[in-house]
Short mmCIF file of C-alpha atoms and ligand atoms in Angstrom, two decimals:
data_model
loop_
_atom_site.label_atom_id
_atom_site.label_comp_id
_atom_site.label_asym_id
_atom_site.label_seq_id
_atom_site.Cartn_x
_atom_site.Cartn_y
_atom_site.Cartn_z
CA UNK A 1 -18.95 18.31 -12.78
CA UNK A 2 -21.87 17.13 -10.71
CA UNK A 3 -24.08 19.25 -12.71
CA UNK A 4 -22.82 17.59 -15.91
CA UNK A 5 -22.78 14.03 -14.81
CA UNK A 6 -26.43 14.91 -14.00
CA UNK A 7 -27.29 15.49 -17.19
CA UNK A 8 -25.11 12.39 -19.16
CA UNK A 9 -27.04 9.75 -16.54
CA UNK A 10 -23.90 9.99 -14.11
CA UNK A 11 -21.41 8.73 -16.97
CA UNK A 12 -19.04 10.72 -19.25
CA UNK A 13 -17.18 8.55 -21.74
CA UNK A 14 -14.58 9.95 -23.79
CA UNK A 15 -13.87 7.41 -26.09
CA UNK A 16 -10.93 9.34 -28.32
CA UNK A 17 -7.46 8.89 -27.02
CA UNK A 18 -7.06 12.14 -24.81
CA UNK A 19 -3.63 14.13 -25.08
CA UNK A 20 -4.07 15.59 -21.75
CA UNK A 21 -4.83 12.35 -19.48
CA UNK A 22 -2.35 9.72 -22.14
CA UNK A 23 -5.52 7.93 -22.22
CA UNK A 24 -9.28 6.90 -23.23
CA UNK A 25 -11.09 8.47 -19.75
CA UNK A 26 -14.23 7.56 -18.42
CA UNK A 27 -15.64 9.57 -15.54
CA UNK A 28 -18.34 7.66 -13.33
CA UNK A 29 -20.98 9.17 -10.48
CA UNK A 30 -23.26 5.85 -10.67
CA UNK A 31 -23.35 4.14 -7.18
CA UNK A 32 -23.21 0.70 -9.52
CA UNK A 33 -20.32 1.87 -11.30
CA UNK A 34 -18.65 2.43 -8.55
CA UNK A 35 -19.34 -0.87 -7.12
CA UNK A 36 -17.88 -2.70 -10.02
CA UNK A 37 -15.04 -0.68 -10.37
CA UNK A 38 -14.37 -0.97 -6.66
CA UNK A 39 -15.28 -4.41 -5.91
CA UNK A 40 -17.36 -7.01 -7.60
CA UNK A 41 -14.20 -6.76 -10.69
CA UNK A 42 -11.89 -5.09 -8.38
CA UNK A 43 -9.10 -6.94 -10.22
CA UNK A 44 -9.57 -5.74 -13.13
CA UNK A 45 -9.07 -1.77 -11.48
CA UNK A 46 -5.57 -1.19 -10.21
CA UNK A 47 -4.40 2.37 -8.99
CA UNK A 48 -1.59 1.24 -11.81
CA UNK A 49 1.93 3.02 -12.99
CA UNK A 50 0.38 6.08 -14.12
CA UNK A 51 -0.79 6.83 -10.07
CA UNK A 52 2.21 5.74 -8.72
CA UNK A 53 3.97 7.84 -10.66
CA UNK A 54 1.97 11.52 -10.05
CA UNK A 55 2.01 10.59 -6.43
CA UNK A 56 5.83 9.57 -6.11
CA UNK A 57 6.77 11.32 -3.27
CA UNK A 58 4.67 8.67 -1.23
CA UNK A 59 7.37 6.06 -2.69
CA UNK A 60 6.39 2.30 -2.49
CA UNK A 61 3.82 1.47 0.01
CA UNK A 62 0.60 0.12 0.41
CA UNK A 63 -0.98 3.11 -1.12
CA UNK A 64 0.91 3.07 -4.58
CA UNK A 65 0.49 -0.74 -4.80
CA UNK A 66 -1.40 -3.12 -6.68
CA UNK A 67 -2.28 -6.74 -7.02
CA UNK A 68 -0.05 -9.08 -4.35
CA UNK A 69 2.01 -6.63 -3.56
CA UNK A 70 -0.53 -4.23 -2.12
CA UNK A 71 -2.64 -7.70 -0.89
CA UNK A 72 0.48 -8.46 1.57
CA UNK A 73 0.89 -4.50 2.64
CA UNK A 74 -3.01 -4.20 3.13
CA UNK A 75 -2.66 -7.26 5.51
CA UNK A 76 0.12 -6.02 7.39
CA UNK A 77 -1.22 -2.48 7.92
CA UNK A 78 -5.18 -4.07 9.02
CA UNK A 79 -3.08 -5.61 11.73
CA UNK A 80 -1.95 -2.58 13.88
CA UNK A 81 -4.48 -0.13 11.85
CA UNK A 82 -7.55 -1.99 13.15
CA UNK A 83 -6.25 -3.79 16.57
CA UNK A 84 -8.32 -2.52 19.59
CA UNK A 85 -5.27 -1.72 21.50
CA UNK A 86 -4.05 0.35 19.02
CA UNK A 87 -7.59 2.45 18.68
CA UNK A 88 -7.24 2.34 22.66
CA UNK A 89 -4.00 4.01 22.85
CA UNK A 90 -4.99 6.35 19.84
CA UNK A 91 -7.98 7.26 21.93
CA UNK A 92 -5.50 8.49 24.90
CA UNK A 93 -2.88 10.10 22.48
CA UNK A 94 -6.10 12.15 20.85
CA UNK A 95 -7.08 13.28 23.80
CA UNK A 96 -3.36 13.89 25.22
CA UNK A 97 -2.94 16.21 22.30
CA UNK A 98 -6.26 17.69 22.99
CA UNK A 99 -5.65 18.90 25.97
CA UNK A 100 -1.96 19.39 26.14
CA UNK A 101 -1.35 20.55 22.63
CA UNK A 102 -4.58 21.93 21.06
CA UNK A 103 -6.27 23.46 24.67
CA UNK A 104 -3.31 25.75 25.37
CA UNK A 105 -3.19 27.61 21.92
CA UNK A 106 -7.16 27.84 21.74
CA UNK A 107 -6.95 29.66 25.02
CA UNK A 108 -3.75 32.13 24.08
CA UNK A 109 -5.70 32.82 20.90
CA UNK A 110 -8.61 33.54 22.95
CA UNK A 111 -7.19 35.57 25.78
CA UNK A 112 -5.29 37.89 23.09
CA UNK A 113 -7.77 38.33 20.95
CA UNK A 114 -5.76 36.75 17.75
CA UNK A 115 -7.08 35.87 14.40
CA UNK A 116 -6.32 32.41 13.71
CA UNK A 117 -5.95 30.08 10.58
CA UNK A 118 -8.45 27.35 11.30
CA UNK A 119 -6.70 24.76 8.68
CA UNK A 120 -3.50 25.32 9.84
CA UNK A 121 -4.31 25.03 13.42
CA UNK A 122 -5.96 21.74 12.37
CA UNK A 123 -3.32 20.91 10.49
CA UNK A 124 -0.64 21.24 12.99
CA UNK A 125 -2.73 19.62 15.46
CA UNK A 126 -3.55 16.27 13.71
CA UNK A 127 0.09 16.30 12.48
CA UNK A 128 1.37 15.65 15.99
CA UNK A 129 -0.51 12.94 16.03
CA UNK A 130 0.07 11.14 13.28
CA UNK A 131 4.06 11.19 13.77
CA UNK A 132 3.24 9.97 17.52
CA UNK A 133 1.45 7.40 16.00
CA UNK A 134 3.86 6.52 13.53
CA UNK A 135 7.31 7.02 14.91
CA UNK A 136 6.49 7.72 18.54
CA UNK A 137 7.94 11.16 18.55
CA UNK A 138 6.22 14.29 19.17
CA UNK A 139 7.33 17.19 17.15
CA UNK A 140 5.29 19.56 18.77
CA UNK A 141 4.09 21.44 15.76
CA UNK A 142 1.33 23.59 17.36
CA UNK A 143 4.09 25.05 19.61
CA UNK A 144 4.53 28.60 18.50
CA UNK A 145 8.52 28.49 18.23
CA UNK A 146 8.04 25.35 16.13
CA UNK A 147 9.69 24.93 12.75
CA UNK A 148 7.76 21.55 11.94
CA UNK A 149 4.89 23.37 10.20
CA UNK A 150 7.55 23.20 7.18
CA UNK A 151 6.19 20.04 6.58
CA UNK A 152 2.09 20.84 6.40
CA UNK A 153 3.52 23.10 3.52
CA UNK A 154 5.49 20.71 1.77
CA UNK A 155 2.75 18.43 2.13
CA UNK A 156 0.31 21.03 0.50
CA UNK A 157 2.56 22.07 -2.42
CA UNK A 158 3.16 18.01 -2.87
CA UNK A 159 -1.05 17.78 -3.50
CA UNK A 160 -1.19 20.88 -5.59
CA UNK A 161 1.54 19.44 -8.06
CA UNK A 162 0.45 16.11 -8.16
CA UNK A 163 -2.86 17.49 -9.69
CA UNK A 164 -0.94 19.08 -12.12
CA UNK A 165 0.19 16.08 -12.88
CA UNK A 166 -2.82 14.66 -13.05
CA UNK A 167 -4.56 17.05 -15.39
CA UNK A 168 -1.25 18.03 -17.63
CA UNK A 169 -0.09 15.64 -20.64
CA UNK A 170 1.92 13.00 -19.40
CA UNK A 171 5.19 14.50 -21.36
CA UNK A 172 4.28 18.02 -20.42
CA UNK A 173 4.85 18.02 -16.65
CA UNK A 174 7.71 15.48 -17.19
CA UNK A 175 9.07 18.36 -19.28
CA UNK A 176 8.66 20.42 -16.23
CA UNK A 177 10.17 17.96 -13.43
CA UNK A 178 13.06 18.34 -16.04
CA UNK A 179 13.37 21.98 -16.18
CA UNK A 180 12.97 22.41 -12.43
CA UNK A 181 9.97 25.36 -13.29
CA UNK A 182 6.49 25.94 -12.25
CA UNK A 183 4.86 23.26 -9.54
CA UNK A 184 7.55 20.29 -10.27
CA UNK A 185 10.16 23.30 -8.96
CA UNK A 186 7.72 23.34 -5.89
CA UNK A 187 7.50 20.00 -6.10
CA UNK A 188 11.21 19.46 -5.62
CA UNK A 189 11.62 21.30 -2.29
CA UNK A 190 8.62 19.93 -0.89
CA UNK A 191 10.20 16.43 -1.17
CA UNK A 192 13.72 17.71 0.41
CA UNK A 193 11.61 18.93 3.33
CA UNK A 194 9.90 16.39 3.86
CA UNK A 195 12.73 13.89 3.97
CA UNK A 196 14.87 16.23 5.78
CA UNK A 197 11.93 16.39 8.29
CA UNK A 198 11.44 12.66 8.38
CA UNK A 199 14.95 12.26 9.15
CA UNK A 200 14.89 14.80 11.68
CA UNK A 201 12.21 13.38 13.52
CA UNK A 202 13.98 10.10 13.51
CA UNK A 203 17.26 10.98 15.12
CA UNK A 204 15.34 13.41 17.95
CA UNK A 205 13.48 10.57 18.78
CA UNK A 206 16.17 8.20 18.86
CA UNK A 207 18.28 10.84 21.41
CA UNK A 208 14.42 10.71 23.22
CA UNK A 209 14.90 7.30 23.69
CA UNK A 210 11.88 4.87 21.58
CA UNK A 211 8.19 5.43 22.72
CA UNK A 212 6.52 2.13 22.75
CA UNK A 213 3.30 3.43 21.62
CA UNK A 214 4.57 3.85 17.86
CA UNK A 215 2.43 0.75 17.26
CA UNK A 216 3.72 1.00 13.58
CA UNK A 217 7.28 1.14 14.37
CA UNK A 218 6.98 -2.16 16.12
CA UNK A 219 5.00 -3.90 13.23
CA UNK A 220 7.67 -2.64 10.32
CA UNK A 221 10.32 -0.60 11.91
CA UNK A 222 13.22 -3.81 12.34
CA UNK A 223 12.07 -5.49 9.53
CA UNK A 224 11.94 -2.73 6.81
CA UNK A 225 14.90 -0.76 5.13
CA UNK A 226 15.67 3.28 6.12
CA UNK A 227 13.26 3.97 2.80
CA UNK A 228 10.85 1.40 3.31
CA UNK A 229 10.40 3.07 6.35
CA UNK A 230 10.18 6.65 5.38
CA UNK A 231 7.84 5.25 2.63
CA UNK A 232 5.56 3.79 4.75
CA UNK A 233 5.54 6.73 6.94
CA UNK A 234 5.34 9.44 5.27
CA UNK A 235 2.53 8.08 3.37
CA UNK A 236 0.67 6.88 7.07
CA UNK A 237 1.28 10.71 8.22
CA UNK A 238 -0.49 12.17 4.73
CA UNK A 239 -2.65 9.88 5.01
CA UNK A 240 -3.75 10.93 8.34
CA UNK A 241 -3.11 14.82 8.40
CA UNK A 242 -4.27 15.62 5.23
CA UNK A 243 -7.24 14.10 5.07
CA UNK A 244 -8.50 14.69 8.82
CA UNK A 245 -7.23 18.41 9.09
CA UNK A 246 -9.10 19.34 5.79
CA UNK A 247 -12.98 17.72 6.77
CA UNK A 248 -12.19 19.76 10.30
CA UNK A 249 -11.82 23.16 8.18
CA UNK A 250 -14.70 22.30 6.04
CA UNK A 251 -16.69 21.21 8.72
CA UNK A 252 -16.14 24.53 11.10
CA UNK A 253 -16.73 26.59 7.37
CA UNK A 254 -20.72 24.87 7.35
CA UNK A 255 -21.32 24.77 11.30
CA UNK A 256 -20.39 28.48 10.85
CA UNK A 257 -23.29 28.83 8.14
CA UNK A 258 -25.84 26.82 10.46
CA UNK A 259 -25.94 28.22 13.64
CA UNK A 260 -28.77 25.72 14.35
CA UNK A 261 -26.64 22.89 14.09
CA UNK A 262 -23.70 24.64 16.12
CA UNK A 263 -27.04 24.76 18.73
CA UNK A 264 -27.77 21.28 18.14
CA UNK A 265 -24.10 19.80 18.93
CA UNK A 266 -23.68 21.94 21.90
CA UNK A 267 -26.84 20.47 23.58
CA UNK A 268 -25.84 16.93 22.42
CA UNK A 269 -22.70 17.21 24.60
CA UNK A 270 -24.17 18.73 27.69
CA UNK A 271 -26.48 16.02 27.72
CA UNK A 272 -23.34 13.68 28.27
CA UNK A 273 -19.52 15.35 27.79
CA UNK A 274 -16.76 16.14 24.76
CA UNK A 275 -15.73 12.78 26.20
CA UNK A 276 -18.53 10.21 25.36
CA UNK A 277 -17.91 9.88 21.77
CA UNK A 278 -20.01 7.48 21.22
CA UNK A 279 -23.08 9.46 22.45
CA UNK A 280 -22.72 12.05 19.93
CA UNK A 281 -24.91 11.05 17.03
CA UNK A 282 -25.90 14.24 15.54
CA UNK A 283 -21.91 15.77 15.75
CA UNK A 284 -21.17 12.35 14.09
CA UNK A 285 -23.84 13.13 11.65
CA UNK A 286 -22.60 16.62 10.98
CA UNK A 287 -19.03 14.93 9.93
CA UNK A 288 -21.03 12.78 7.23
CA UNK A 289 -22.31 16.11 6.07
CA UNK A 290 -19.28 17.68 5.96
CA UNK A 291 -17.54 14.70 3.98
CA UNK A 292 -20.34 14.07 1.50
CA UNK A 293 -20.38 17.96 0.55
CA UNK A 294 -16.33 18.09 1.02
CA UNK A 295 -14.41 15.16 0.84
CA UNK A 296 -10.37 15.69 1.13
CA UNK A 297 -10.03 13.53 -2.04
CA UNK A 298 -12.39 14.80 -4.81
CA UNK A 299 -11.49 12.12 -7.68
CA UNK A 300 -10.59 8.31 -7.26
CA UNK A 301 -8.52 6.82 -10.65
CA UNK A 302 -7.88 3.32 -11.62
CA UNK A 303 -7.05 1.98 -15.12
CA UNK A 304 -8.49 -1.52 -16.57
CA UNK A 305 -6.53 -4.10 -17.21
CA UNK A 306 -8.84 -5.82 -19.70
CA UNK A 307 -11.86 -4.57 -21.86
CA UNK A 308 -14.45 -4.62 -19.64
CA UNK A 309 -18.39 -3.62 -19.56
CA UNK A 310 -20.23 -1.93 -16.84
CA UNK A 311 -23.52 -1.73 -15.67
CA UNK A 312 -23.93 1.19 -17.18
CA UNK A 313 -23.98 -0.43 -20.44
CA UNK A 314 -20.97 1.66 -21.25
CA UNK A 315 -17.88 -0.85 -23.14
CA UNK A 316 -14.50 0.62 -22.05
CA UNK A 317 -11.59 -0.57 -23.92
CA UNK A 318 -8.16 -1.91 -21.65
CA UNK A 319 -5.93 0.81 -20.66
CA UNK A 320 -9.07 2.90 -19.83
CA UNK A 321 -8.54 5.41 -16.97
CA UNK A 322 -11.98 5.09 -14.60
CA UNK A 323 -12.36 8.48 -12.64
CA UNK A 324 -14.95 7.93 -9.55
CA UNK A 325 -16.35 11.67 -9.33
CA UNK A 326 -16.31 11.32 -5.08
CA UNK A 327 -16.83 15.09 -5.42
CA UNK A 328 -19.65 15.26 -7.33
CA UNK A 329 -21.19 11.93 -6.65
CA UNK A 330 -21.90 14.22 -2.62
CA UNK A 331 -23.80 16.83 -4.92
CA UNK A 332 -26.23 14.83 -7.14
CA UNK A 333 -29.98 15.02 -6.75
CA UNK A 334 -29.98 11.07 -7.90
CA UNK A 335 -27.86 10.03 -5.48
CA UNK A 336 -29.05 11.90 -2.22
CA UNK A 337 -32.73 13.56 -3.56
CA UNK A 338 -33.68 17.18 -4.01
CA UNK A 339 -32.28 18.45 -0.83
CA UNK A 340 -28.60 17.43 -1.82
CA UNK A 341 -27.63 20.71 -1.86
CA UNK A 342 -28.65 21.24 1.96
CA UNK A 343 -25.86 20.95 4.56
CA UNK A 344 -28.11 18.89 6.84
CA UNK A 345 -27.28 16.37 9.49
CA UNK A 346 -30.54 14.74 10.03
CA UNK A 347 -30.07 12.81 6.80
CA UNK A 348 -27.68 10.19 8.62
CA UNK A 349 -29.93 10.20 11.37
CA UNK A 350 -32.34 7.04 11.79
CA UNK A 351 -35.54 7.17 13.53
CA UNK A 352 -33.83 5.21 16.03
CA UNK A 353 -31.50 8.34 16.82
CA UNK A 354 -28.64 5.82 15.11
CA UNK A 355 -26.35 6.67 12.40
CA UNK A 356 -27.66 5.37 9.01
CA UNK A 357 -25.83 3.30 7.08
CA UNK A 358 -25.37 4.15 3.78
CA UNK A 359 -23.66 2.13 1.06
CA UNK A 360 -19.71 2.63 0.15
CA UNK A 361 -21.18 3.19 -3.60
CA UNK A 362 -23.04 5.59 -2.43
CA UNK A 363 -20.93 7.51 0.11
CA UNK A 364 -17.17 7.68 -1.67
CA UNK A 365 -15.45 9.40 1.02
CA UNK A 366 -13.69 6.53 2.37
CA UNK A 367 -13.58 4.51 -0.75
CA UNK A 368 -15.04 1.74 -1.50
CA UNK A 369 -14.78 -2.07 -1.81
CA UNK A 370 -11.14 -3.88 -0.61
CA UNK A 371 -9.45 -0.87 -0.80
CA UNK A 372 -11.92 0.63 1.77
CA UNK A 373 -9.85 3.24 3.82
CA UNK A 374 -8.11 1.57 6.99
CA UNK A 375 -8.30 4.65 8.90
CA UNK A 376 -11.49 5.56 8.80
CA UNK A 377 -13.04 4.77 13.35
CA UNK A 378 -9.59 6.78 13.78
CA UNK A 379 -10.01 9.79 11.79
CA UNK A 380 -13.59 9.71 13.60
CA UNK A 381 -12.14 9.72 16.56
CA UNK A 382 -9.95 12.77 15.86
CA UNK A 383 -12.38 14.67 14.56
CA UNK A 384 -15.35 13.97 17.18
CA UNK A 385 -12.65 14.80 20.01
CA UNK A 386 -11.55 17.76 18.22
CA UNK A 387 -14.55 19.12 17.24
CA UNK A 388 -16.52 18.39 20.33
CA UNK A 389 -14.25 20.53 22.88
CA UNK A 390 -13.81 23.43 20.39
CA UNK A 391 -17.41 23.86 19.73
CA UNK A 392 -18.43 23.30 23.62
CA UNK A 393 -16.03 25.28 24.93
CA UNK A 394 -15.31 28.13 22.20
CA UNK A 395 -17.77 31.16 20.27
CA UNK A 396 -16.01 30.05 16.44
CA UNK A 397 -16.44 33.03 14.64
CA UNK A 398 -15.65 33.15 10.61
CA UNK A 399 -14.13 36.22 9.13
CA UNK A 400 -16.94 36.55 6.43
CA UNK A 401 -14.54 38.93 4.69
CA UNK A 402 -12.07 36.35 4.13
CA UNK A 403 -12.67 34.28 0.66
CA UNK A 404 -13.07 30.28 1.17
CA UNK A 405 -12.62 28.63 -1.82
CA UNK A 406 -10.88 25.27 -2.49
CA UNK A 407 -7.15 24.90 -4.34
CA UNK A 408 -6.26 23.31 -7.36
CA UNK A 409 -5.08 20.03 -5.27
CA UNK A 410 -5.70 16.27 -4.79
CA UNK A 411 -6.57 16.85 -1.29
CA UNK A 412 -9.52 19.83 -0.81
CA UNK A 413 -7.56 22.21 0.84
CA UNK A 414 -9.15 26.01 1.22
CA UNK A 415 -6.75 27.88 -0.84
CA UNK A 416 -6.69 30.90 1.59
CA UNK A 417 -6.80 29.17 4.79
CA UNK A 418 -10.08 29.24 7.41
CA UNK A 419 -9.72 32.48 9.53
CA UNK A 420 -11.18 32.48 12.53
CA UNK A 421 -11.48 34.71 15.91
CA UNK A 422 -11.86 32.07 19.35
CA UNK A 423 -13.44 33.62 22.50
CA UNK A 424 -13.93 31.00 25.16
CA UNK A 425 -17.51 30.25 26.15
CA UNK A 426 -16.93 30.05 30.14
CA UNK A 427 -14.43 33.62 30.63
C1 HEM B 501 -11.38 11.91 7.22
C2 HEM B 501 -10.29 11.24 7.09
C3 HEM B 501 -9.98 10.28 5.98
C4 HEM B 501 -10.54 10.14 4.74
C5 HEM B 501 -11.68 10.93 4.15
C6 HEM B 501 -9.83 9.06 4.08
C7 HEM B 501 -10.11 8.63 2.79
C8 HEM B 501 -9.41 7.62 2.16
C9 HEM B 501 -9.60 7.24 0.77
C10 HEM B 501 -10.55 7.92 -0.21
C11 HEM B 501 -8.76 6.21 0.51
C12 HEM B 501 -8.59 5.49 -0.83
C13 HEM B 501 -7.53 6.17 -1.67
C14 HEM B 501 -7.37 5.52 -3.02
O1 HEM B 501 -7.77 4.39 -3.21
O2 HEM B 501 -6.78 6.18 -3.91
C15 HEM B 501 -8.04 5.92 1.73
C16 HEM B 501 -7.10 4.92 1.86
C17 HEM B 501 -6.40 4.67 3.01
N1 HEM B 501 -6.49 5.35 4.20
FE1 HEM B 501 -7.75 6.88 4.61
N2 HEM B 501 -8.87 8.57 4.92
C18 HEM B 501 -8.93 9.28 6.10
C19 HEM B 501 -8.13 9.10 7.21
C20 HEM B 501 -7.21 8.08 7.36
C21 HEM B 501 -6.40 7.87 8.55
C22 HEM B 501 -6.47 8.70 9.82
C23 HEM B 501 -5.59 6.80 8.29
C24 HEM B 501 -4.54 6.13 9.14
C25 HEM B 501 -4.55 5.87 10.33
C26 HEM B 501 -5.91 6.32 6.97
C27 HEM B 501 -5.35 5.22 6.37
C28 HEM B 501 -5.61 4.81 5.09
C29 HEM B 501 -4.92 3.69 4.45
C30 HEM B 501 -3.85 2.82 5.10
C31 HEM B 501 -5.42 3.62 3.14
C32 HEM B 501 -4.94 2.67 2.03
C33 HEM B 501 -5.87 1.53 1.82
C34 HEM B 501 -5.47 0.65 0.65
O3 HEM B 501 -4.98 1.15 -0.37
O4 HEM B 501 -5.67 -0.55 0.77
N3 HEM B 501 -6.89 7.13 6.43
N4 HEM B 501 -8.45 6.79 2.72
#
């Protein structure tokens, strides 16, 4: 796609009708695109009823909504997702997990010699998290007798049908869902599990007794209903796994192919420790990388309202569905210059030894514009913590053998998992 955007000046208009999407589809790469879309007419670019509808297992939250409904979630969620207590008390569960959780495994993997699935390690992992921080109850997923792994799955078949959805006609897959065959069959267990989890977790924490760290459950938990709540967090827990878990995988995939910039991060930290996040630039850099070249969400929709022009100079007609190519806009020689095909940290670096800044419109990872991601110092913060005491403290070594290739799936998930052997560095 990146290759073709290249060549149609970063726009693709199709200006027939299309069968497959059930509309008239423009697909954008152009960093002013993007920031019209996104921003300057931002109301004019809802997610609208088509999105809500491939990605109902989320149910109604602040993700699926638009206009003052998703204004009035939005503020809500900014105030726990961005108060410094809770980033505080994230910052000890992370690190909690790290060494309670994650440290234990990585050292039975090590001392027998195992072969390991890096994304569902990571996956695992970052799922404990994320129902600590949302309901205050540990499931203790990376345990080895744990069941709770059910839910990474259901999670994963959830993204690989919603693509479907998203690249099927409209009536097709709802001919499917009504069937019960092929991905909507999938689809169908995957929600089960995933409510039958979610209730699970609920009454084992109530016989736990409430942790008062589930920052969330104190901002909605009394004043929403049984399925508000479940909404809201089951879509906070994709949200947070899904994403996170899948730039860790991709990230230990490139260090793996640039054993200069495994060199690089290891000297960063023994110049301070895994735990001065802040001090580690060039591993922060390295995540930039990582989510330019491989961003868990590959394509960002929304549909216009009204007829609309963009800077382009391209006239889109109301009803239009906008795709942002997030993807491809990390792989375009006009957007990052002829070396954007170069995994290579130094590009974020200032000559300051800072972090560049580069412009939302530019850098799609995250989004752009008001509905910026709210997660975003968090997920940092998981993946610095994570990253930093696996690659200080463990040789990573990629089966070469094993194929890496992404899955048909709204979130870039490796289709056959990361394998991975883990001999500690200090034995
Ligand atoms: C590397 C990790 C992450 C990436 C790449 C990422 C990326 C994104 C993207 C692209 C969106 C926009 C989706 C859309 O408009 O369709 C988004 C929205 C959002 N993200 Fe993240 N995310 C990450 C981690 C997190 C975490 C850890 C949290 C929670 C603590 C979180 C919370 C949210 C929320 C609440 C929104 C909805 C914002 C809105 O619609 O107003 N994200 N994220």
């Amino acid at each position: 796609m990146a290759e073709i955007l290249e060549r149609s000046e970063s726009t693709i208009h199709f200006h027939q009708y299309s069968w497959l999407t059930g509309a008239k589809i423009l697909i954008t790469s152009d960093p002013a695109n993007v920031r019209h879309v996104m921003s300057t007419n931002f109301a004019n670019y809802p997610k609208g009823s088509k999105w809500r509808e491939h990605m109902d297992v989320l149910g109604e939250t602040l993700f699926s909504a638009d206009m003052e409904e998703w204004e009035h979630e939005r503020k809500l969620a900014r105030c726990f997702l961005s108060h410094h207590k809770f980033h505080d008390a994230m910052t000890e569960i992370v690190w909690d997990r790290i060494q309670t959780g994650l440290v234990p495994v990585l050292r039975h993997i090590s001392e027998q010699a195992l072969v390991v699935d890096l994304q569902d390690l990571f996956q695992k992992h970052i799922l404990d998290i994320a129902w600590i921080m949302s309901i205050g109850y540990n499931p203790n997923s990376l345990s080895t007798e744990s069941r709770k792994d059910m839910i990474s799955q259901a999670f994963e078949d959830f993204c690989e049908a919603a693509f479907t959805r998203f690249s099927m006609p409209h009536n097709l897959w709802k001919l499917h869902r009504w069937l019960g065959i092929g991905k909507e069959k999938k689809l169908k267990h995957a929600r089960e599990t995933i409510d039958h989890v979610f209730a699970d977790c609920i009454s084992k924490r109530d016989e736990d007794g409430f942790n008062c760290q589930a920052f969330y459950h104190r901002t909605f938990g009394s004043a929403t209903t049984r399925k508000g709540m479940r909404d809201n967090v089951v879509s906070l827990i994709f949200a947070t796994q899904d994403t996170t878990s899948s730039v860790l995988t991709w990230f230990f995939y490139s260090v793996a192919k640039h054993p200069y910039v495994e060199a690089k991060i290891r000297d960063e930290i023994s110049e301070s420790s895994p735990q001065e996040l802040n001090k580690l630039v060039y591993l922060h850099a390295a995540l930039c990388e990582t989510l330019r070249l491989y961003p868990p969400g590959p394509l960002l929709s929304r549909t216009a309202v009204e007829a609309d022009t963009l800077p382009s100079g391209h006239r889109i007609e109301r009803g239009t569905t906008v795709v942002i190519a997030v993807h491809a806009m990390g792989r375009m020689r006009s957007v990052w210059g002829d070396d954007f095909h170069e995994f290579k940290p130094e590009r974020w670096i200032t000559e300051h030894g800072e972090i560049k800044r580069v412009p939302h419109y530019q850098f799609t990872a995250f989004s752009a514009g008001p509905r910026i991601c709210l997660g975003k110092e968090l997920a940092f913060t998981m993946m610095k913590a994570t990253a930093a005491t696996m690659i200080y403290n463990y040789d990573i070594q990629i089966l070469k053998e094993h194929p890496a290739e992404p899955k048909n799936s709204v979130v870039f998930h490796m289709k056959h998992g990361l394998m991975a052997r883990i001999n500690n560095r200090w034995t």
